[in-house]
Amino acid sequence: MTGEIREESIAGVQKKILEIMRYIDKLCRENGITYCIMGGTALGAVRHGGFIPWDDDLDIFMTPDQYGKFRRVFLAENSNTFVLQEWRTTQDYLEYAKVRMNGTTFIEHCFADRPEMHHGIYVDIMILHKVPKNRLIQRLVYLESKYVTLYGLSQRNWQPKSGAQNAVLHLLKLLPNRWLAKRCYRRIYRYDDLQTDFDYCYWITKAGFRQGLFDASFFSEVKEVPFEDCRLYAPARIEEYLTYRYGDFRKLPPESERIAALHAETVDTQRDYRLYFEEKERCAE
């Protein structure tokens, strides 16, 4: 199994990602399901008219109720081309859902020892939760979210970058982590029926407290924005959202930072990931 990724492969990966997103968008439009592009995807839409040229992923937000609708519709479609990978069905994979494409390969280093998982090219579906405006409660939900994130990292080949991170990972091994993580996940959902006086949050990532906390008005309405050769839904106040998230979002990073940001160690837009694991197993014999 080769770990070498050529920079020119990003364009091919982006093309496949866009195929997946067109399918997601079609299902959502046909069934009255709301989503919106977020993070670097929203940034790319406004600043570049599509993908950030040196990036290889596409992220969307859905609220839990909209995701529930999407899940039912997706599974009813029984697609031969796309697979829904969830925290519910993949052991120790707790962060968010992905729609993956069959017949492709996108093997990330942290999951390279998990041949039982699906490793196709994907689109991420992040769940946007409600949280009361009370700062104490928000901090509690933030800590619960970070616990879930750390637990997910502890189940992979993730290498700590500091002594503190290493100490936390050792501490996690002493706890009933799977039970605690699932309990925290259920608690993160507990405010999603709120109708007034709430913010939205998404902290099950590396995002800090402020980075993952959003005024509800950012996502109260969506609108279409151009993205490559199609149109996708984005927050109606997308520029305000991007300013809050990134500051001067129109300013390009230094050229030294505009490098291929592929998340995979093995990528192939034409071959199924299972072939790579079969080759790896034969080489090990």
PDB file of C-alpha atoms in Angstrom:
ATOM      1  CA  MET A   1       0.000   0.000   0.000  1.00  0.00           C
ATOM      2  CA  THR A   2       1.623   3.196  -1.095  1.00  0.00           C
ATOM      3  CA  GLY A   3       1.580   6.271   1.125  1.00  0.00           C
ATOM      4  CA  GLU A   4       2.588   8.664  -1.646  1.00  0.00           C
ATOM      5  CA  ILE A   5       0.029  11.257  -2.751  1.00  0.00           C
ATOM      6  CA  ARG A   6       0.625  13.426  -5.787  1.00  0.00           C
ATOM      7  CA  GLU A   7      -0.519  17.045  -5.494  1.00  0.00           C
ATOM      8  CA  GLU A   8      -2.221  16.874  -8.892  1.00  0.00           C
ATOM      9  CA  SER A   9      -4.575  14.215  -7.512  1.00  0.00           C
ATOM     10  CA  ILE A  10      -6.477  16.881  -5.550  1.00  0.00           C
ATOM     11  CA  ALA A  11      -8.449  17.912  -8.644  1.00  0.00           C
ATOM     12  CA  GLY A  12      -9.563  14.317  -9.166  1.00  0.00           C
ATOM     13  CA  VAL A  13     -10.588  13.956  -5.528  1.00  0.00           C
ATOM     14  CA  GLN A  14     -12.519  17.237  -5.685  1.00  0.00           C
ATOM     15  CA  LYS A  15     -14.384  16.001  -8.759  1.00  0.00           C
ATOM     16  CA  LYS A  16     -15.503  12.854  -6.941  1.00  0.00           C
ATOM     17  CA  ILE A  17     -16.455  14.839  -3.841  1.00  0.00           C
ATOM     18  CA  LEU A  18     -18.629  17.062  -6.002  1.00  0.00           C
ATOM     19  CA  GLU A  19     -20.384  13.989  -7.416  1.00  0.00           C
ATOM     20  CA  ILE A  20     -21.226  12.930  -3.861  1.00  0.00           C
ATOM     21  CA  MET A  21     -22.425  16.423  -2.964  1.00  0.00           C
ATOM     22  CA  ARG A  22     -24.665  16.626  -6.013  1.00  0.00           C
ATOM     23  CA  TYR A  23     -26.334  13.418  -4.850  1.00  0.00           C
ATOM     24  CA  ILE A  24     -26.780  14.764  -1.303  1.00  0.00           C
ATOM     25  CA  ASP A  25     -28.139  18.054  -2.644  1.00  0.00           C
ATOM     26  CA  LYS A  26     -30.602  16.238  -4.919  1.00  0.00           C
ATOM     27  CA  LEU A  27     -31.969  14.115  -2.065  1.00  0.00           C
ATOM     28  CA  CYS A  28     -32.322  17.180   0.145  1.00  0.00           C
ATOM     29  CA  ARG A  29     -34.111  19.289  -2.467  1.00  0.00           C
ATOM     30  CA  GLU A  30     -36.506  16.496  -3.400  1.00  0.00           C
ATOM     31  CA  ASN A  31     -37.418  15.818   0.232  1.00  0.00           C
ATOM     32  CA  GLY A  32     -37.463  19.294   1.801  1.00  0.00           C
ATOM     33  CA  ILE A  33     -34.309  18.724   3.858  1.00  0.00           C
ATOM     34  CA  THR A  34     -32.232  21.712   4.897  1.00  0.00           C
ATOM     35  CA  TYR A  35     -28.442  21.714   4.948  1.00  0.00           C
ATOM     36  CA  CYS A  36     -25.779  24.379   4.517  1.00  0.00           C
ATOM     37  CA  ILE A  37     -22.129  24.382   3.566  1.00  0.00           C
ATOM     38  CA  MET A  38     -19.837  25.414   6.412  1.00  0.00           C
ATOM     39  CA  GLY A  39     -16.248  26.103   7.410  1.00  0.00           C
ATOM     40  CA  GLY A  40     -13.678  25.912   4.629  1.00  0.00           C
ATOM     41  CA  THR A  41     -16.356  24.880   2.133  1.00  0.00           C
ATOM     42  CA  ALA A  42     -18.299  28.100   2.712  1.00  0.00           C
ATOM     43  CA  LEU A  43     -15.020  30.015   2.600  1.00  0.00           C
ATOM     44  CA  GLY A  44     -14.133  28.418  -0.726  1.00  0.00           C
ATOM     45  CA  ALA A  45     -17.560  29.183  -2.175  1.00  0.00           C
ATOM     46  CA  VAL A  46     -17.276  32.918  -1.470  1.00  0.00           C
ATOM     47  CA  ARG A  47     -13.554  33.406  -2.053  1.00  0.00           C
ATOM     48  CA  HIS A  48     -12.908  30.934  -4.892  1.00  0.00           C
ATOM     49  CA  GLY A  49     -16.321  30.072  -6.313  1.00  0.00           C
ATOM     50  CA  GLY A  50     -15.885  26.453  -5.216  1.00  0.00           C
ATOM     51  CA  PHE A  51     -13.232  24.375  -3.510  1.00  0.00           C
ATOM     52  CA  ILE A  52     -10.268  26.046  -1.891  1.00  0.00           C
ATOM     53  CA  PRO A  53      -7.768  24.982  -4.589  1.00  0.00           C
ATOM     54  CA  TRP A  54      -5.402  23.261  -2.174  1.00  0.00           C
ATOM     55  CA  ASP A  55      -8.051  21.513  -0.070  1.00  0.00           C
ATOM     56  CA  ASP A  56      -9.655  18.110  -0.520  1.00  0.00           C
ATOM     57  CA  ASP A  57     -12.851  18.026   1.528  1.00  0.00           C
ATOM     58  CA  LEU A  58     -16.414  19.330   1.606  1.00  0.00           C
ATOM     59  CA  ASP A  59     -18.330  19.858   4.853  1.00  0.00           C
ATOM     60  CA  ILE A  60     -22.002  20.566   5.447  1.00  0.00           C
ATOM     61  CA  PHE A  61     -24.089  21.304   8.531  1.00  0.00           C
ATOM     62  CA  MET A  62     -27.416  19.687   9.360  1.00  0.00           C
ATOM     63  CA  THR A  63     -29.435  19.993  12.541  1.00  0.00           C
ATOM     64  CA  PRO A  64     -30.360  16.675  14.215  1.00  0.00           C
ATOM     65  CA  ASP A  65     -33.961  16.730  12.938  1.00  0.00           C
ATOM     66  CA  GLN A  66     -32.851  17.432   9.361  1.00  0.00           C
ATOM     67  CA  TYR A  67     -30.178  14.754   9.575  1.00  0.00           C
ATOM     68  CA  GLY A  68     -32.806  12.283  10.807  1.00  0.00           C
ATOM     69  CA  LYS A  69     -34.894  12.997   7.697  1.00  0.00           C
ATOM     70  CA  PHE A  70     -31.845  12.723   5.469  1.00  0.00           C
ATOM     71  CA  ARG A  71     -30.848   9.401   7.016  1.00  0.00           C
ATOM     72  CA  ARG A  72     -34.290   7.894   6.420  1.00  0.00           C
ATOM     73  CA  VAL A  73     -34.396   9.074   2.815  1.00  0.00           C
ATOM     74  CA  PHE A  74     -30.834   7.991   2.099  1.00  0.00           C
ATOM     75  CA  LEU A  75     -31.344   4.480   3.459  1.00  0.00           C
ATOM     76  CA  ALA A  76     -34.628   4.127   1.577  1.00  0.00           C
ATOM     77  CA  GLU A  77     -32.810   4.959  -1.671  1.00  0.00           C
ATOM     78  CA  ASN A  78     -30.602   1.874  -1.145  1.00  0.00           C
ATOM     79  CA  SER A  79     -27.893   3.357  -3.375  1.00  0.00           C
ATOM     80  CA  ASN A  80     -25.282   1.114  -4.970  1.00  0.00           C
ATOM     81  CA  THR A  81     -22.922   4.060  -5.395  1.00  0.00           C
ATOM     82  CA  PHE A  82     -22.955   5.772  -2.000  1.00  0.00           C
ATOM     83  CA  VAL A  83     -22.762   4.588   1.623  1.00  0.00           C
ATOM     84  CA  LEU A  84     -23.728   6.432   4.807  1.00  0.00           C
ATOM     85  CA  GLN A  85     -21.071   5.936   7.483  1.00  0.00           C
ATOM     86  CA  GLU A  86     -22.197   6.887  10.985  1.00  0.00           C
ATOM     87  CA  TRP A  87     -21.094   6.957  14.583  1.00  0.00           C
ATOM     88  CA  ARG A  88     -24.015   4.562  15.208  1.00  0.00           C
ATOM     89  CA  THR A  89     -22.639   1.821  12.974  1.00  0.00           C
ATOM     90  CA  THR A  90     -18.841   2.194  13.036  1.00  0.00           C
ATOM     91  CA  GLN A  91     -17.144   1.108  16.235  1.00  0.00           C
ATOM     92  CA  ASP A  92     -15.262   3.889  18.023  1.00  0.00           C
ATOM     93  CA  TYR A  93     -16.071   6.356  15.242  1.00  0.00           C
ATOM     94  CA  LEU A  94     -17.963   8.988  17.194  1.00  0.00           C
ATOM     95  CA  GLU A  95     -17.542  12.372  15.573  1.00  0.00           C
ATOM     96  CA  TYR A  96     -19.903  12.797  12.595  1.00  0.00           C
ATOM     97  CA  ALA A  97     -21.405  11.176   9.530  1.00  0.00           C
ATOM     98  CA  LYS A  98     -19.883  10.764   6.086  1.00  0.00           C
ATOM     99  CA  VAL A  99     -21.416   9.922   2.731  1.00  0.00           C
ATOM    100  CA  ARG A 100     -18.765   7.800   0.996  1.00  0.00           C
ATOM    101  CA  MET A 101     -18.470   6.698  -2.624  1.00  0.00           C
ATOM    102  CA  ASN A 102     -18.049   3.038  -3.507  1.00  0.00           C
ATOM    103  CA  GLY A 103     -15.292   2.147  -5.952  1.00  0.00           C
ATOM    104  CA  THR A 104     -12.862   4.780  -4.637  1.00  0.00           C
ATOM    105  CA  THR A 105     -10.056   4.929  -2.083  1.00  0.00           C
ATOM    106  CA  PHE A 106      -9.295   7.551   0.551  1.00  0.00           C
ATOM    107  CA  ILE A 107      -7.410   5.842   3.359  1.00  0.00           C
ATOM    108  CA  GLU A 108      -6.451   8.203   6.168  1.00  0.00           C
ATOM    109  CA  HIS A 109      -3.444   7.408   8.328  1.00  0.00           C
ATOM    110  CA  CYS A 110      -5.476   7.297  11.535  1.00  0.00           C
ATOM    111  CA  PHE A 111      -7.736   4.573  10.107  1.00  0.00           C
ATOM    112  CA  ALA A 112      -5.145   2.671   8.060  1.00  0.00           C
ATOM    113  CA  ASP A 113      -5.422  -0.352  10.379  1.00  0.00           C
ATOM    114  CA  ARG A 114      -9.219  -0.566  10.055  1.00  0.00           C
ATOM    115  CA  PRO A 115      -9.902  -2.642   6.885  1.00  0.00           C
ATOM    116  CA  GLU A 116     -13.448  -3.345   8.086  1.00  0.00           C
ATOM    117  CA  MET A 117     -14.356   0.330   7.683  1.00  0.00           C
ATOM    118  CA  HIS A 118     -15.455   1.922   4.439  1.00  0.00           C
ATOM    119  CA  HIS A 119     -12.602   4.041   3.051  1.00  0.00           C
ATOM    120  CA  GLY A 120     -14.136   5.679  -0.001  1.00  0.00           C
ATOM    121  CA  ILE A 121     -13.916   9.382  -0.880  1.00  0.00           C
ATOM    122  CA  TYR A 122     -16.458  11.292   1.203  1.00  0.00           C
ATOM    123  CA  VAL A 123     -18.474  14.365   2.166  1.00  0.00           C
ATOM    124  CA  ASP A 124     -18.713  15.167   5.897  1.00  0.00           C
ATOM    125  CA  ILE A 125     -22.083  15.874   7.534  1.00  0.00           C
ATOM    126  CA  MET A 126     -21.555  17.792  10.777  1.00  0.00           C
ATOM    127  CA  ILE A 127     -24.421  17.926  13.279  1.00  0.00           C
ATOM    128  CA  LEU A 128     -25.260  21.455  14.433  1.00  0.00           C
ATOM    129  CA  HIS A 129     -26.720  21.385  17.943  1.00  0.00           C
ATOM    130  CA  LYS A 130     -28.700  23.887  19.969  1.00  0.00           C
ATOM    131  CA  VAL A 131     -27.364  25.045  23.316  1.00  0.00           C
ATOM    132  CA  PRO A 132     -28.875  27.525  25.827  1.00  0.00           C
ATOM    133  CA  LYS A 133     -27.263  30.969  25.937  1.00  0.00           C
ATOM    134  CA  ASN A 134     -26.277  30.334  29.548  1.00  0.00           C
ATOM    135  CA  ARG A 135     -22.452  30.409  29.508  1.00  0.00           C
ATOM    136  CA  LEU A 136     -22.077  27.834  32.294  1.00  0.00           C
ATOM    137  CA  ILE A 137     -24.185  25.307  30.382  1.00  0.00           C
ATOM    138  CA  GLN A 138     -22.315  26.115  27.188  1.00  0.00           C
ATOM    139  CA  ARG A 139     -19.002  25.395  28.887  1.00  0.00           C
ATOM    140  CA  LEU A 140     -20.340  22.072  30.139  1.00  0.00           C
ATOM    141  CA  VAL A 141     -21.508  21.046  26.667  1.00  0.00           C
ATOM    142  CA  TYR A 142     -18.141  22.189  25.309  1.00  0.00           C
ATOM    143  CA  LEU A 143     -16.285  19.935  27.760  1.00  0.00           C
ATOM    144  CA  GLU A 144     -18.571  16.993  26.949  1.00  0.00           C
ATOM    145  CA  SER A 145     -17.935  17.553  23.253  1.00  0.00           C
ATOM    146  CA  LYS A 146     -14.185  17.680  23.782  1.00  0.00           C
ATOM    147  CA  TYR A 147     -14.313  14.445  25.732  1.00  0.00           C
ATOM    148  CA  VAL A 148     -16.054  12.759  22.803  1.00  0.00           C
ATOM    149  CA  THR A 149     -13.457  14.193  20.426  1.00  0.00           C
ATOM    150  CA  LEU A 150     -10.530  13.033  22.555  1.00  0.00           C
ATOM    151  CA  TYR A 151     -12.020   9.591  22.941  1.00  0.00           C
ATOM    152  CA  GLY A 152     -12.369   9.310  19.177  1.00  0.00           C
ATOM    153  CA  LEU A 153      -8.726  10.336  18.736  1.00  0.00           C
ATOM    154  CA  SER A 154      -7.612   7.860  21.380  1.00  0.00           C
ATOM    155  CA  GLN A 155      -9.042   4.986  19.319  1.00  0.00           C
ATOM    156  CA  ARG A 156      -6.873   5.820  16.292  1.00  0.00           C
ATOM    157  CA  ASN A 157      -3.209   6.011  15.440  1.00  0.00           C
ATOM    158  CA  TRP A 158      -3.256   9.663  16.489  1.00  0.00           C
ATOM    159  CA  GLN A 159       0.080  10.848  17.807  1.00  0.00           C
ATOM    160  CA  PRO A 160      -0.057  13.422  20.661  1.00  0.00           C
ATOM    161  CA  LYS A 161       1.711  16.688  19.891  1.00  0.00           C
ATOM    162  CA  SER A 162       2.492  17.617  23.495  1.00  0.00           C
ATOM    163  CA  GLY A 163       3.142  16.116  26.895  1.00  0.00           C
ATOM    164  CA  ALA A 164      -0.288  17.311  28.075  1.00  0.00           C
ATOM    165  CA  GLN A 165      -2.061  15.550  25.208  1.00  0.00           C
ATOM    166  CA  ASN A 166      -0.079  12.399  25.913  1.00  0.00           C
ATOM    167  CA  ALA A 167      -1.068  12.544  29.599  1.00  0.00           C
ATOM    168  CA  VAL A 168      -4.741  12.953  28.679  1.00  0.00           C
ATOM    169  CA  LEU A 169      -4.612   9.930  26.383  1.00  0.00           C
ATOM    170  CA  HIS A 170      -3.068   7.834  29.155  1.00  0.00           C
ATOM    171  CA  LEU A 171      -5.774   9.020  31.552  1.00  0.00           C
ATOM    172  CA  LEU A 172      -8.485   8.054  29.078  1.00  0.00           C
ATOM    173  CA  LYS A 173      -7.283   4.455  29.156  1.00  0.00           C
ATOM    174  CA  LEU A 174      -8.254   4.276  32.835  1.00  0.00           C
ATOM    175  CA  LEU A 175     -11.871   5.276  32.233  1.00  0.00           C
ATOM    176  CA  PRO A 176     -14.924   3.362  30.930  1.00  0.00           C
ATOM    177  CA  ASN A 177     -14.584   5.451  27.783  1.00  0.00           C
ATOM    178  CA  ARG A 178     -17.074   3.910  25.406  1.00  0.00           C
ATOM    179  CA  TRP A 179     -19.869   4.165  27.967  1.00  0.00           C
ATOM    180  CA  LEU A 180     -18.899   7.722  28.930  1.00  0.00           C
ATOM    181  CA  ALA A 181     -18.558   8.878  25.325  1.00  0.00           C
ATOM    182  CA  LYS A 182     -21.990   7.563  24.383  1.00  0.00           C
ATOM    183  CA  ARG A 183     -23.487   9.152  27.486  1.00  0.00           C
ATOM    184  CA  CYS A 184     -21.868  12.488  26.610  1.00  0.00           C
ATOM    185  CA  TYR A 185     -23.154  12.195  23.059  1.00  0.00           C
ATOM    186  CA  ARG A 186     -26.717  11.744  24.307  1.00  0.00           C
ATOM    187  CA  ARG A 187     -26.313  14.753  26.600  1.00  0.00           C
ATOM    188  CA  ILE A 188     -25.042  16.914  23.726  1.00  0.00           C
ATOM    189  CA  TYR A 189     -28.417  16.313  22.027  1.00  0.00           C
ATOM    190  CA  ARG A 190     -30.495  17.209  25.071  1.00  0.00           C
ATOM    191  CA  TYR A 191     -31.181  20.858  24.145  1.00  0.00           C
ATOM    192  CA  ASP A 192     -32.170  20.351  20.513  1.00  0.00           C
ATOM    193  CA  ASP A 193     -35.892  20.923  21.206  1.00  0.00           C
ATOM    194  CA  LEU A 194     -35.291  24.517  22.347  1.00  0.00           C
ATOM    195  CA  GLN A 195     -37.346  27.044  20.386  1.00  0.00           C
ATOM    196  CA  THR A 196     -36.018  30.326  21.798  1.00  0.00           C
ATOM    197  CA  ASP A 197     -32.992  31.796  23.575  1.00  0.00           C
ATOM    198  CA  PHE A 198     -30.384  29.447  22.120  1.00  0.00           C
ATOM    199  CA  ASP A 199     -27.153  29.442  20.147  1.00  0.00           C
ATOM    200  CA  TYR A 200     -25.859  26.763  17.838  1.00  0.00           C
ATOM    201  CA  CYS A 201     -22.692  24.856  18.596  1.00  0.00           C
ATOM    202  CA  TYR A 202     -20.347  22.442  16.913  1.00  0.00           C
ATOM    203  CA  TRP A 203     -17.484  21.442  19.192  1.00  0.00           C
ATOM    204  CA  ILE A 204     -16.863  17.825  18.212  1.00  0.00           C
ATOM    205  CA  THR A 205     -13.714  18.888  16.352  1.00  0.00           C
ATOM    206  CA  LYS A 206     -10.509  20.733  17.213  1.00  0.00           C
ATOM    207  CA  ALA A 207     -12.506  24.005  17.255  1.00  0.00           C
ATOM    208  CA  GLY A 208     -12.141  26.119  20.360  1.00  0.00           C
ATOM    209  CA  PHE A 209     -15.053  27.401  22.416  1.00  0.00           C
ATOM    210  CA  ARG A 210     -15.671  30.581  20.412  1.00  0.00           C
ATOM    211  CA  GLN A 211     -14.900  28.987  17.028  1.00  0.00           C
ATOM    212  CA  GLY A 212     -17.633  26.420  17.524  1.00  0.00           C
ATOM    213  CA  LEU A 213     -20.338  28.665  19.028  1.00  0.00           C
ATOM    214  CA  PHE A 214     -22.667  30.509  16.642  1.00  0.00           C
ATOM    215  CA  ASP A 215     -25.541  32.936  16.947  1.00  0.00           C
ATOM    216  CA  ALA A 216     -28.692  31.109  15.836  1.00  0.00           C
ATOM    217  CA  SER A 217     -29.435  33.839  13.280  1.00  0.00           C
ATOM    218  CA  PHE A 218     -26.485  32.666  11.147  1.00  0.00           C
ATOM    219  CA  PHE A 219     -28.426  29.523  10.282  1.00  0.00           C
ATOM    220  CA  SER A 220     -32.059  30.637  10.517  1.00  0.00           C
ATOM    221  CA  GLU A 221     -32.235  30.891   6.718  1.00  0.00           C
ATOM    222  CA  VAL A 222     -30.252  29.453   3.817  1.00  0.00           C
ATOM    223  CA  LYS A 223     -29.674  30.605   0.263  1.00  0.00           C
ATOM    224  CA  GLU A 224     -28.120  29.184  -2.891  1.00  0.00           C
ATOM    225  CA  VAL A 225     -24.525  30.070  -3.711  1.00  0.00           C
ATOM    226  CA  PRO A 226     -22.404  29.064  -6.720  1.00  0.00           C
ATOM    227  CA  PHE A 227     -19.992  26.228  -6.038  1.00  0.00           C
ATOM    228  CA  GLU A 228     -17.896  25.002  -8.974  1.00  0.00           C
ATOM    229  CA  ASP A 229     -20.474  24.134 -11.678  1.00  0.00           C
ATOM    230  CA  CYS A 230     -23.485  23.775  -9.371  1.00  0.00           C
ATOM    231  CA  ARG A 231     -25.336  25.695  -6.671  1.00  0.00           C
ATOM    232  CA  LEU A 232     -25.379  24.637  -3.025  1.00  0.00           C
ATOM    233  CA  TYR A 233     -27.173  25.885   0.071  1.00  0.00           C
ATOM    234  CA  ALA A 234     -25.265  28.168   2.447  1.00  0.00           C
ATOM    235  CA  PRO A 235     -26.146  30.363   5.436  1.00  0.00           C
ATOM    236  CA  ALA A 236     -28.124  33.362   4.172  1.00  0.00           C
ATOM    237  CA  ARG A 237     -25.708  35.580   6.142  1.00  0.00           C
ATOM    238  CA  ILE A 238     -22.690  33.709   4.830  1.00  0.00           C
ATOM    239  CA  GLU A 239     -20.309  36.668   4.795  1.00  0.00           C
ATOM    240  CA  GLU A 240     -21.136  37.559   8.405  1.00  0.00           C
ATOM    241  CA  TYR A 241     -20.655  33.924   9.354  1.00  0.00           C
ATOM    242  CA  LEU A 242     -17.270  33.829   7.602  1.00  0.00           C
ATOM    243  CA  THR A 243     -16.145  37.084   9.218  1.00  0.00           C
ATOM    244  CA  TYR A 244     -17.056  35.691  12.628  1.00  0.00           C
ATOM    245  CA  ARG A 245     -15.315  32.401  11.857  1.00  0.00           C
ATOM    246  CA  TYR A 246     -12.185  33.624  10.050  1.00  0.00           C
ATOM    247  CA  GLY A 247     -11.903  37.402  10.410  1.00  0.00           C
ATOM    248  CA  ASP A 248     -10.650  38.852   7.102  1.00  0.00           C
ATOM    249  CA  PHE A 249     -11.706  35.780   5.152  1.00  0.00           C
ATOM    250  CA  ARG A 250     -10.938  37.267   1.724  1.00  0.00           C
ATOM    251  CA  LYS A 251      -7.246  37.518   2.524  1.00  0.00           C
ATOM    252  CA  LEU A 252      -5.322  34.576   1.082  1.00  0.00           C
ATOM    253  CA  PRO A 253      -2.840  32.734   3.292  1.00  0.00           C
ATOM    254  CA  PRO A 254       0.868  33.034   2.448  1.00  0.00           C
ATOM    255  CA  GLU A 255       1.923  30.992  -0.581  1.00  0.00           C
ATOM    256  CA  SER A 256       3.995  28.784   1.694  1.00  0.00           C
ATOM    257  CA  GLU A 257       0.758  27.646   3.362  1.00  0.00           C
ATOM    258  CA  ARG A 258      -1.104  26.990   0.104  1.00  0.00           C
ATOM    259  CA  ILE A 259      -0.026  23.398  -0.094  1.00  0.00           C
ATOM    260  CA  ALA A 260      -2.017  20.317  -0.899  1.00  0.00           C
ATOM    261  CA  ALA A 261      -3.990  19.529   2.226  1.00  0.00           C
ATOM    262  CA  LEU A 262      -4.870  15.928   1.428  1.00  0.00           C
ATOM    263  CA  HIS A 263      -6.155  14.093   4.466  1.00  0.00           C
ATOM    264  CA  ALA A 264      -5.309  10.632   3.077  1.00  0.00           C
ATOM    265  CA  GLU A 265      -2.160   8.561   2.850  1.00  0.00           C
ATOM    266  CA  THR A 266      -3.582   6.474  -0.016  1.00  0.00           C
ATOM    267  CA  VAL A 267      -6.027   7.866  -2.562  1.00  0.00           C
ATOM    268  CA  ASP A 268      -7.417   6.483  -5.797  1.00  0.00           C
ATOM    269  CA  THR A 269     -10.427   7.878  -7.643  1.00  0.00           C
ATOM    270  CA  GLN A 270     -10.826   4.747  -9.799  1.00  0.00           C
ATOM    271  CA  ARG A 271     -10.073   1.732  -7.587  1.00  0.00           C
ATOM    272  CA  ASP A 272     -11.971   0.394  -4.590  1.00  0.00           C
ATOM    273  CA  TYR A 273     -10.209   0.690  -1.224  1.00  0.00           C
ATOM    274  CA  ARG A 274     -10.623  -3.041  -0.572  1.00  0.00           C
ATOM    275  CA  LEU A 275      -8.122  -3.802  -3.309  1.00  0.00           C
ATOM    276  CA  TYR A 276      -5.454  -1.886  -1.395  1.00  0.00           C
ATOM    277  CA  PHE A 277      -6.110  -3.796   1.805  1.00  0.00           C
ATOM    278  CA  GLU A 278      -6.011  -7.076  -0.131  1.00  0.00           C
ATOM    279  CA  GLU A 279      -2.655  -6.089  -1.624  1.00  0.00           C
ATOM    280  CA  LYS A 280      -1.350  -5.126   1.806  1.00  0.00           C
ATOM    281  CA  GLU A 281      -2.410  -8.480   3.236  1.00  0.00           C
ATOM    282  CA  ARG A 282      -0.745 -10.398   0.413  1.00  0.00           C
ATOM    283  CA  CYS A 283       2.495  -8.443   0.896  1.00  0.00           C
ATOM    284  CA  ALA A 284       2.473  -9.279   4.608  1.00  0.00           C
ATOM    285  CA  GLU A 285       2.231 -13.036   3.992  1.00  0.00           C
TER     286      GLU A 285
END
